Tab-separated table of N, CA and C in Angstrom:
chain	number	residue	atom	x	y	z
N	30	MET	N	21.975	-86.691	21.990
N	30	MET	CA	22.205	-86.094	24.014
N	30	MET	C	23.133	-86.420	24.836
N	31	ARG	N	23.507	-87.386	25.148
N	31	ARG	CA	25.410	-87.354	25.106
N	31	ARG	C	26.368	-87.115	24.560
N	32	LYS	N	26.504	-86.190	23.471
N	32	LYS	CA	27.327	-85.206	23.134
N	32	LYS	C	26.982	-83.686	24.078
N	33	SER	N	26.483	-83.283	23.156
N	33	SER	CA	25.348	-82.285	23.365
N	33	SER	C	25.913	-82.099	25.169
N	34	MET	N	25.479	-82.993	26.203
N	34	MET	CA	26.215	-82.223	27.477
N	34	MET	C	27.417	-82.434	27.337
N	35	LYS	N	27.369	-83.742	27.418
N	35	LYS	CA	29.342	-83.764	27.431
N	35	LYS	C	29.926	-81.788	27.230
N	36	GLY	N	29.352	-82.021	26.909
N	36	GLY	CA	30.076	-79.893	25.663
N	36	GLY	C	29.651	-79.005	26.469
N	37	ASN	N	29.154	-79.504	28.049
N	37	ASN	CA	28.925	-78.055	28.382
N	37	ASN	C	29.400	-78.320	29.946
N	38	LYS	N	30.062	-77.238	30.190
N	38	LYS	CA	31.417	-76.853	31.429
N	38	LYS	C	30.935	-76.973	32.339
N	39	GLY	N	31.339	-77.605	33.061
N	39	GLY	CA	31.567	-77.639	34.828
N	39	GLY	C	32.178	-76.172	35.440
N	40	LYS	N	32.756	-76.113	34.537
N	40	LYS	CA	32.973	-74.858	35.518
N	40	LYS	C	34.342	-73.681	34.385
N	41	ASP	N	34.208	-72.375	35.375
N	41	ASP	CA	34.810	-71.025	34.251
N	41	ASP	C	33.793	-70.726	32.947
N	42	THR	N	32.572	-70.921	33.086
N	42	THR	CA	32.229	-70.283	31.755
N	42	THR	C	32.313	-68.577	31.722
N	43	LYS	N	31.255	-68.835	31.083
N	43	LYS	CA	31.114	-67.295	30.680
N	43	LYS	C	30.161	-66.712	31.887
N	44	PRO	N	29.671	-67.317	32.262
N	44	PRO	CA	28.876	-66.184	33.732
N	44	PRO	C	29.722	-66.305	34.460
N	45	GLU	N	30.009	-67.592	35.379
N	45	GLU	CA	30.422	-67.166	36.155
N	45	GLU	C	32.413	-66.672	36.579
N	46	LEU	N	33.206	-66.712	35.235
N	46	LEU	CA	33.786	-65.930	34.970
N	46	LEU	C	33.177	-63.829	35.006
N	47	VAL	N	31.938	-63.710	34.068
N	47	VAL	CA	31.802	-62.136	34.420
N	47	VAL	C	31.575	-62.153	36.111
N	48	VAL	N	30.789	-62.659	36.326
N	48	VAL	CA	30.850	-63.044	38.661
N	48	VAL	C	32.132	-62.560	39.060
N	49	ARG	N	33.093	-63.397	38.464
N	49	ARG	CA	34.467	-63.649	39.592
N	49	ARG	C	35.073	-61.950	38.929
N	50	GLN	N	34.946	-61.723	37.729
N	50	GLN	CA	34.992	-59.859	37.547
N	50	GLN	C	34.467	-58.668	37.910
N	51	ARG	N	33.530	-58.971	38.374
N	51	ARG	CA	32.607	-58.699	39.488
N	51	ARG	C	33.264	-58.227	40.722
N	52	LEU	N	33.211	-59.282	41.098
N	52	LEU	CA	33.826	-59.317	42.107
N	52	LEU	C	34.554	-58.918	42.867
N	53	ARG	N	35.879	-59.081	41.872
N	53	ARG	CA	37.250	-58.365	42.222
N	53	ARG	C	37.089	-56.682	41.530
N	54	GLU	N	36.283	-56.231	40.713
N	54	GLU	CA	36.744	-55.580	41.117
N	54	GLU	C	35.576	-54.593	41.473
N	55	ALA	N	35.589	-55.224	42.284
N	55	ALA	CA	34.386	-54.418	44.046
N	55	ALA	C	35.868	-54.980	45.101
N	56	GLY	N	36.707	-55.103	44.727
N	56	GLY	CA	37.232	-55.349	45.655
N	56	GLY	C	37.399	-56.794	46.808
N	57	LEU	N	36.407	-57.920	46.444
N	57	LEU	CA	35.899	-58.665	46.557
N	57	LEU	C	36.847	-59.483	46.715
N	58	THR	N	37.847	-59.925	46.803
N	58	THR	CA	38.688	-61.008	46.444
N	58	THR	C	39.007	-61.997	47.625
N	59	GLY	N	40.415	-62.803	48.078
N	59	GLY	CA	39.932	-64.260	48.295
N	59	GLY	C	39.049	-65.110	48.681
N	60	TYR	N	38.650	-65.210	47.485
N	60	TYR	CA	37.060	-66.354	47.401
N	60	TYR	C	37.202	-68.241	47.089
N	61	ARG	N	37.315	-68.248	46.868
N	61	ARG	CA	38.367	-70.065	46.372
N	61	ARG	C	36.694	-70.664	46.017
N	62	LEU	N	37.236	-71.287	44.717
N	62	LEU	CA	35.961	-71.689	43.722
N	62	LEU	C	36.104	-73.358	43.841
N	63	GLN	N	34.663	-73.516	44.034
N	63	GLN	CA	34.645	-75.554	44.069
N	63	GLN	C	34.698	-75.198	45.503
N	64	TRP	N	33.989	-74.719	46.087
N	64	TRP	CA	34.442	-74.989	47.222
N	64	TRP	C	34.024	-76.508	47.869
N	65	LYS	N	35.237	-77.567	48.511
N	65	LYS	CA	34.074	-78.761	49.081
N	65	LYS	C	32.494	-78.796	49.654
N	66	VAL	N	31.422	-78.047	49.815
N	66	VAL	CA	30.726	-78.049	50.089
N	66	VAL	C	29.592	-78.242	49.332
N	67	PRO	N	28.659	-79.188	50.596
N	67	PRO	CA	27.105	-79.460	49.473
N	67	PRO	C	27.142	-78.265	48.536
N	68	GLY	N	27.025	-79.163	46.949
N	68	GLY	CA	27.102	-77.963	46.115
N	68	GLY	C	27.448	-77.868	45.300
N	69	ARG	N	28.823	-77.431	46.502
N	69	ARG	CA	30.186	-76.787	45.130
N	69	ARG	C	30.289	-75.768	44.710
N	70	PRO	N	29.674	-74.346	45.736
N	70	PRO	CA	29.514	-73.442	45.178
N	70	PRO	C	30.260	-72.923	44.176
N	71	ASP	N	30.377	-71.994	43.438
N	71	ASP	CA	31.471	-71.640	41.946
N	71	ASP	C	32.197	-70.189	42.819
N	72	VAL	N	31.712	-69.855	43.544
N	72	VAL	CA	32.147	-69.102	44.352
N	72	VAL	C	32.081	-69.212	45.762
N	73	ALA	N	33.014	-69.076	47.263
N	73	ALA	CA	33.045	-69.240	48.765
N	73	ALA	C	33.855	-69.004	49.183
N	74	TYR	N	33.417	-68.045	50.349
N	74	TYR	CA	34.255	-67.119	51.148
N	74	TYR	C	34.057	-68.060	52.717
N	75	PRO	N	35.498	-69.739	52.751
N	75	PRO	CA	34.673	-70.796	53.595
N	75	PRO	C	34.964	-69.956	54.505
N	76	GLY	N	36.384	-69.315	55.567
N	76	GLY	CA	36.456	-68.236	56.775
N	76	GLY	C	34.727	-67.257	57.172
N	77	LYS	N	34.410	-66.278	56.458
N	77	LYS	CA	32.964	-66.048	56.351
N	77	LYS	C	32.133	-67.066	56.577
N	78	LYS	N	31.645	-68.202	55.261
N	78	LYS	CA	30.595	-68.553	55.164
N	78	LYS	C	29.500	-68.446	53.973
N	79	VAL	N	29.940	-67.453	54.124
N	79	VAL	CA	29.109	-67.117	51.852
N	79	VAL	C	29.230	-67.866	50.929
N	80	CYS	N	28.640	-68.228	50.737
N	80	CYS	CA	28.339	-68.643	49.208
N	80	CYS	C	28.029	-68.256	47.999
N	81	ILE	N	28.508	-68.327	46.221
N	81	ILE	CA	27.603	-67.855	44.990
N	81	ILE	C	27.126	-69.342	44.532
N	82	PHE	N	26.237	-69.644	43.776
N	82	PHE	CA	25.889	-70.001	42.889
N	82	PHE	C	25.613	-69.345	41.525
N	83	VAL	N	26.413	-69.335	40.080
N	83	VAL	CA	26.040	-68.853	39.268
N	83	VAL	C	24.641	-70.300	38.094
N	84	ASN	N	23.707	-69.590	38.067
N	84	ASN	CA	23.293	-70.933	37.986
N	84	ASN	C	22.921	-70.954	36.500
N	85	GLY	N	23.071	-71.874	35.057
N	85	GLY	CA	22.863	-71.734	34.066
N	85	GLY	C	21.434	-72.088	34.118
N	86	CYS	N	20.380	-70.601	32.849
N	86	CYS	CA	19.361	-70.920	33.144
N	86	CYS	C	18.425	-71.921	32.800
N	87	PHE	N	19.533	-72.836	31.619
N	87	PHE	CA	18.203	-74.040	31.328
N	87	PHE	C	18.092	-75.161	31.992
N	88	TRP	N	19.397	-75.612	32.156
N	88	TRP	CA	19.838	-76.105	33.437
N	88	TRP	C	19.554	-76.616	34.597
N	89	HIS	N	19.046	-75.368	35.608
N	89	HIS	CA	18.938	-75.753	36.319
N	89	HIS	C	17.072	-74.583	36.582
N	90	ARG	N	17.065	-74.912	35.596
N	90	ARG	CA	14.913	-73.969	34.630
N	90	ARG	C	15.263	-73.168	36.450
N	91	CYS	N	15.523	-72.126	35.784
N	91	CYS	CA	15.663	-70.766	36.045
N	91	CYS	C	14.226	-70.227	36.230
N	92	PRO	N	13.900	-69.141	37.277
N	92	PRO	CA	12.148	-69.741	37.855
N	92	PRO	C	11.805	-67.458	37.116
N	93	HIS	N	13.041	-66.845	36.938
N	93	HIS	CA	13.338	-65.388	36.183
N	93	HIS	C	12.325	-66.011	34.601
N	94	CYS	N	13.238	-66.254	33.660
N	94	CYS	CA	13.459	-66.590	32.584
N	94	CYS	C	12.169	-68.277	31.933
N	95	HIS	N	11.871	-68.752	32.917
N	95	HIS	CA	11.832	-69.671	32.078
N	95	HIS	C	11.605	-70.206	31.251
N	96	PRO	N	13.348	-70.823	30.330
N	96	PRO	CA	13.961	-71.682	29.651
N	96	PRO	C	12.691	-72.826	29.344
N	97	SER	N	12.767	-72.811	27.935
N	97	SER	CA	12.058	-73.924	27.267
N	97	SER	C	12.449	-75.457	27.113
N	98	MET	N	11.056	-75.790	26.766
N	98	MET	CA	11.391	-77.781	27.534
N	98	MET	C	11.839	-77.563	25.949
N	99	PRO	N	12.647	-78.795	26.541
N	99	PRO	CA	13.179	-79.903	25.482
N	99	PRO	C	11.716	-80.649	24.343
N	100	LYS	N	11.402	-80.850	23.370
N	100	LYS	CA	10.886	-80.492	21.798
N	100	LYS	C	10.163	-82.685	22.635
N	101	THR	N	11.409	-83.159	22.431
N	101	THR	CA	11.201	-84.183	22.223
N	101	THR	C	11.993	-85.056	23.721
N	102	ASN	N	11.553	-86.504	23.514
N	102	ASN	CA	12.238	-87.393	24.850
N	102	ASN	C	11.932	-87.063	26.351
N	103	LEU	N	10.580	-86.514	25.929
N	103	LEU	CA	10.364	-85.450	27.247
N	103	LEU	C	10.531	-86.408	28.993
N	104	GLU	N	9.510	-87.775	28.036
N	104	GLU	CA	10.158	-88.876	29.935
N	104	GLU	C	11.222	-88.367	30.437
N	105	TYR	N	11.998	-88.043	29.270
N	105	TYR	CA	13.339	-88.317	30.196
N	105	TYR	C	14.463	-86.375	30.546
N	106	TRP	N	13.249	-85.628	30.112
N	106	TRP	CA	13.974	-84.788	30.155
N	106	TRP	C	13.098	-83.619	31.890
N	107	VAL	N	11.458	-84.208	31.713
N	107	VAL	CA	10.754	-83.718	33.333
N	107	VAL	C	11.639	-84.380	34.182
N	108	PRO	N	11.883	-85.381	34.202
N	108	PRO	CA	11.847	-86.313	35.474
N	108	PRO	C	14.148	-85.146	35.625
N	109	LYS	N	14.405	-85.688	34.814
N	109	LYS	CA	15.963	-84.870	34.298
N	109	LYS	C	16.163	-83.027	35.445
N	110	PHE	N	15.224	-82.676	35.213
N	110	PHE	CA	15.651	-81.213	35.533
N	110	PHE	C	14.821	-81.334	36.752
N	111	LYS	N	13.559	-82.256	36.915
N	111	LYS	CA	13.577	-81.766	38.207
N	111	LYS	C	14.266	-82.650	39.777
N	112	ARG	N	15.090	-83.594	38.871
N	112	ARG	CA	15.758	-83.885	40.329
N	112	ARG	C	17.206	-82.800	39.854
N	113	ASN	N	16.937	-81.870	39.081
N	113	ASN	CA	18.058	-80.561	39.128
N	113	ASN	C	17.577	-80.070	40.335
N	114	VAL	N	17.031	-79.323	39.948
N	114	VAL	CA	15.885	-78.334	41.056
N	114	VAL	C	16.163	-78.425	42.074
N	115	GLU	N	15.282	-80.583	41.960
N	115	GLU	CA	15.422	-81.034	44.156
N	115	GLU	C	16.879	-80.522	44.071
N	116	ARG	N	17.610	-81.275	43.145
N	116	ARG	CA	19.134	-80.691	44.020
N	116	ARG	C	19.568	-79.752	44.874
N	117	ASP	N	19.251	-78.642	43.749
N	117	ASP	CA	19.647	-77.144	43.741
N	117	ASP	C	19.472	-76.598	45.315
N	118	GLU	N	18.065	-77.818	46.076
N	118	GLU	CA	17.224	-76.658	46.393
N	118	GLU	C	17.645	-77.373	48.415
N	119	ARG	N	17.740	-79.120	47.700
N	119	ARG	CA	18.488	-79.510	48.914
N	119	ARG	C	20.036	-78.899	49.523
N	120	ASN	N	21.115	-78.415	48.554
N	120	ASN	CA	22.436	-77.970	49.101
N	120	ASN	C	21.457	-77.123	49.573
N	121	VAL	N	21.273	-75.461	48.825
N	121	VAL	CA	21.631	-74.722	49.729
N	121	VAL	C	21.077	-75.122	51.275
N	122	ARG	N	19.064	-75.802	51.111
N	122	ARG	CA	18.847	-75.683	52.322
N	122	ARG	C	19.663	-76.557	53.313
N	123	ILE	N	21.045	-77.159	53.045
N	123	ILE	CA	21.969	-77.992	54.130
N	123	ILE	C	22.793	-77.086	54.271
N	124	LEU	N	23.415	-75.640	53.600
N	124	LEU	CA	24.195	-74.635	53.944
N	124	LEU	C	23.698	-73.809	54.664
N	125	GLU	N	22.166	-73.243	54.274
N	125	GLU	CA	21.965	-72.385	55.249
N	125	GLU	C	21.207	-73.536	56.941
N	126	GLU	N	21.703	-74.009	56.420
N	126	GLU	CA	21.422	-74.995	58.336
N	126	GLU	C	22.506	-74.814	59.056
N	127	GLN	N	24.271	-74.982	58.455
N	127	GLN	CA	26.064	-75.137	58.395
N	127	GLN	C	25.662	-74.335	58.303
N	128	GLY	N	24.816	-72.124	59.349
N	128	GLY	CA	25.565	-71.327	58.908
N	128	GLY	C	25.704	-70.828	57.419
N	129	TRP	N	25.739	-71.611	56.180
N	129	TRP	CA	26.436	-70.392	55.315
N	129	TRP	C	25.282	-69.439	54.986
N	130	ARG	N	25.462	-68.140	54.298
N	130	ARG	CA	24.923	-67.271	53.466
N	130	ARG	C	25.053	-68.098	52.342
N	131	VAL	N	24.426	-67.808	51.327
N	131	VAL	CA	24.032	-68.598	50.309
N	131	VAL	C	23.253	-67.237	48.702
N	132	HIS	N	23.869	-66.881	47.984
N	132	HIS	CA	23.259	-66.406	46.680
N	132	HIS	C	23.583	-66.905	45.456
N	133	VAL	N	22.370	-66.864	44.900
N	133	VAL	CA	21.858	-67.589	43.230
N	133	VAL	C	21.685	-66.920	42.346
N	134	ILE	N	23.140	-66.671	41.828
N	134	ILE	CA	22.905	-65.547	41.057
N	134	ILE	C	22.473	-66.833	39.567
N	135	TRP	N	21.504	-66.305	38.660
N	135	TRP	CA	21.409	-67.032	37.575
N	135	TRP	C	21.427	-66.484	35.466
N	136	GLU	N	22.471	-67.327	35.385
N	136	GLU	CA	22.569	-66.819	33.790
N	136	GLU	C	21.539	-65.306	33.818
N	137	CYS	N	19.988	-65.053	33.134
N	137	CYS	CA	19.715	-64.378	32.822
N	137	CYS	C	20.303	-62.913	34.164
N	138	GLN	N	20.609	-63.398	34.378
N	138	GLN	CA	20.840	-61.591	35.855
N	138	GLN	C	21.987	-60.768	35.454
N	139	LEU	N	22.857	-61.847	33.786
N	139	LEU	CA	23.913	-61.191	33.497
N	139	LEU	C	24.329	-61.103	32.278
N	140	LYS	N	23.212	-60.739	31.516
N	140	LYS	CA	22.849	-60.898	29.773
N	140	LYS	C	23.394	-58.845	30.651
N	141	LYS	N	23.673	-58.133	29.988
N	141	LYS	CA	24.521	-56.392	29.582
N	141	LYS	C	23.278	-55.950	29.667
N	142	LYS	N	21.523	-55.791	29.952
N	142	LYS	CA	20.684	-55.502	30.141
N	142	LYS	C	20.157	-55.453	31.765
N	143	THR	N	20.950	-56.428	32.585
N	143	THR	CA	20.698	-57.044	33.954
N	143	THR	C	21.914	-56.549	34.532
N	144	VAL	N	22.883	-57.357	33.930
N	144	VAL	CA	24.291	-57.514	34.981
N	144	VAL	C	24.428	-55.875	35.943
N	145	ASP	N	24.185	-54.880	35.428
N	145	ASP	CA	24.333	-53.642	36.776
N	145	ASP	C	23.740	-53.640	37.484
N	146	ASP	N	22.859	-54.105	37.699
N	146	ASP	CA	21.513	-54.050	38.468
N	146	ASP	C	21.536	-55.003	39.415
N	147	THR	N	21.683	-56.212	39.102
N	147	THR	CA	22.202	-57.614	39.324
N	147	THR	C	23.708	-57.392	39.798
N	148	PHE	N	24.239	-56.686	40.192
N	148	PHE	CA	25.941	-56.209	41.266
N	148	PHE	C	25.266	-54.983	42.350
N	149	ASP	N	24.737	-54.257	41.928
N	149	ASP	CA	24.074	-53.046	42.947
N	149	ASP	C	23.801	-53.566	43.588
N	150	ARG	N	23.221	-54.571	43.429
N	150	ARG	CA	21.969	-55.235	45.060
N	150	ARG	C	23.117	-56.048	45.346
N	151	LEU	N	23.455	-57.356	44.692
N	151	LEU	CA	24.321	-58.165	45.105
N	151	LEU	C	25.586	-57.240	46.362
N	152	ILE	N	26.590	-56.503	45.870
N	152	ILE	CA	28.122	-55.894	46.700
N	152	ILE	C	27.941	-55.529	47.894
N	153	PRO	N	26.514	-54.693	47.868
N	153	PRO	CA	26.798	-54.308	48.775
N	153	PRO	C	25.791	-55.573	50.523
N	154	LEU	N	25.297	-56.158	49.924
N	154	LEU	CA	24.839	-57.530	49.773
N	154	LEU	C	25.877	-58.066	51.081
N	155	LEU	N	26.838	-58.173	50.020
N	155	LEU	CA	28.082	-59.155	50.362
N	155	LEU	C	29.615	-58.453	51.068
N	156	LYS	N	29.725	-56.863	51.075
N	156	LYS	CA	30.663	-56.736	51.512
N	156	LYS	C	29.875	-56.505	52.758
N	157	GLU	N	29.069	-56.265	53.006
N	157	GLU	CA	27.750	-56.549	55.105
N	157	GLU	C	28.644	-57.730	55.517
N	158	GLU	N	27.683	-59.006	54.587
N	158	GLU	CA	29.011	-60.423	54.911
N	158	GLU	C	30.269	-60.941	55.078
N	159	LEU	N	30.713	-60.029	54.435
N	159	LEU	CA	32.381	-60.501	54.162
N	159	LEU	C	32.424	-59.502	55.279
N	160	GLY	N	32.592	-58.304	55.678
N	160	GLY	CA	32.576	-57.561	57.228
N	160	GLY	C	33.773	-56.656	56.450
N	161	ARG	N	33.079	-56.332	55.945
N	161	ARG	CA	34.091	-54.653	54.149
N	161	ARG	C	33.177	-54.139	53.685
N	162	ALA	N	31.920	-53.962	54.457
N	162	ALA	CA	31.470	-52.389	54.568
N	162	ALA	C	32.068	-51.191	54.713
């Protein structure tokens, strides 16, 4: 278990790279990575208080694709996932209370079938929030 968890990258994951590539293509540059605010958003525009979290479906318990639960050691995994979800919700709440606009993109929303729809919705919102509409 420890070995598999150590293999999970903390930054520059494939989903994060897809998001950053799409932001650059839309002309939405000038972001910062792993900005030092609650939750350390994957992408942040600190001056405009806009941020994006790119969440892995398994670790963050995606509400869209409902990933499966490990078959063994449930006494470890159930509380672990519960803490992850509670931490994510708390970080979003704190950021919003501090005036941030928070966007969460799920790994499943970046698959070939859904990635265009995801960014067709997100890019206009970001352009408006960043004053680049």
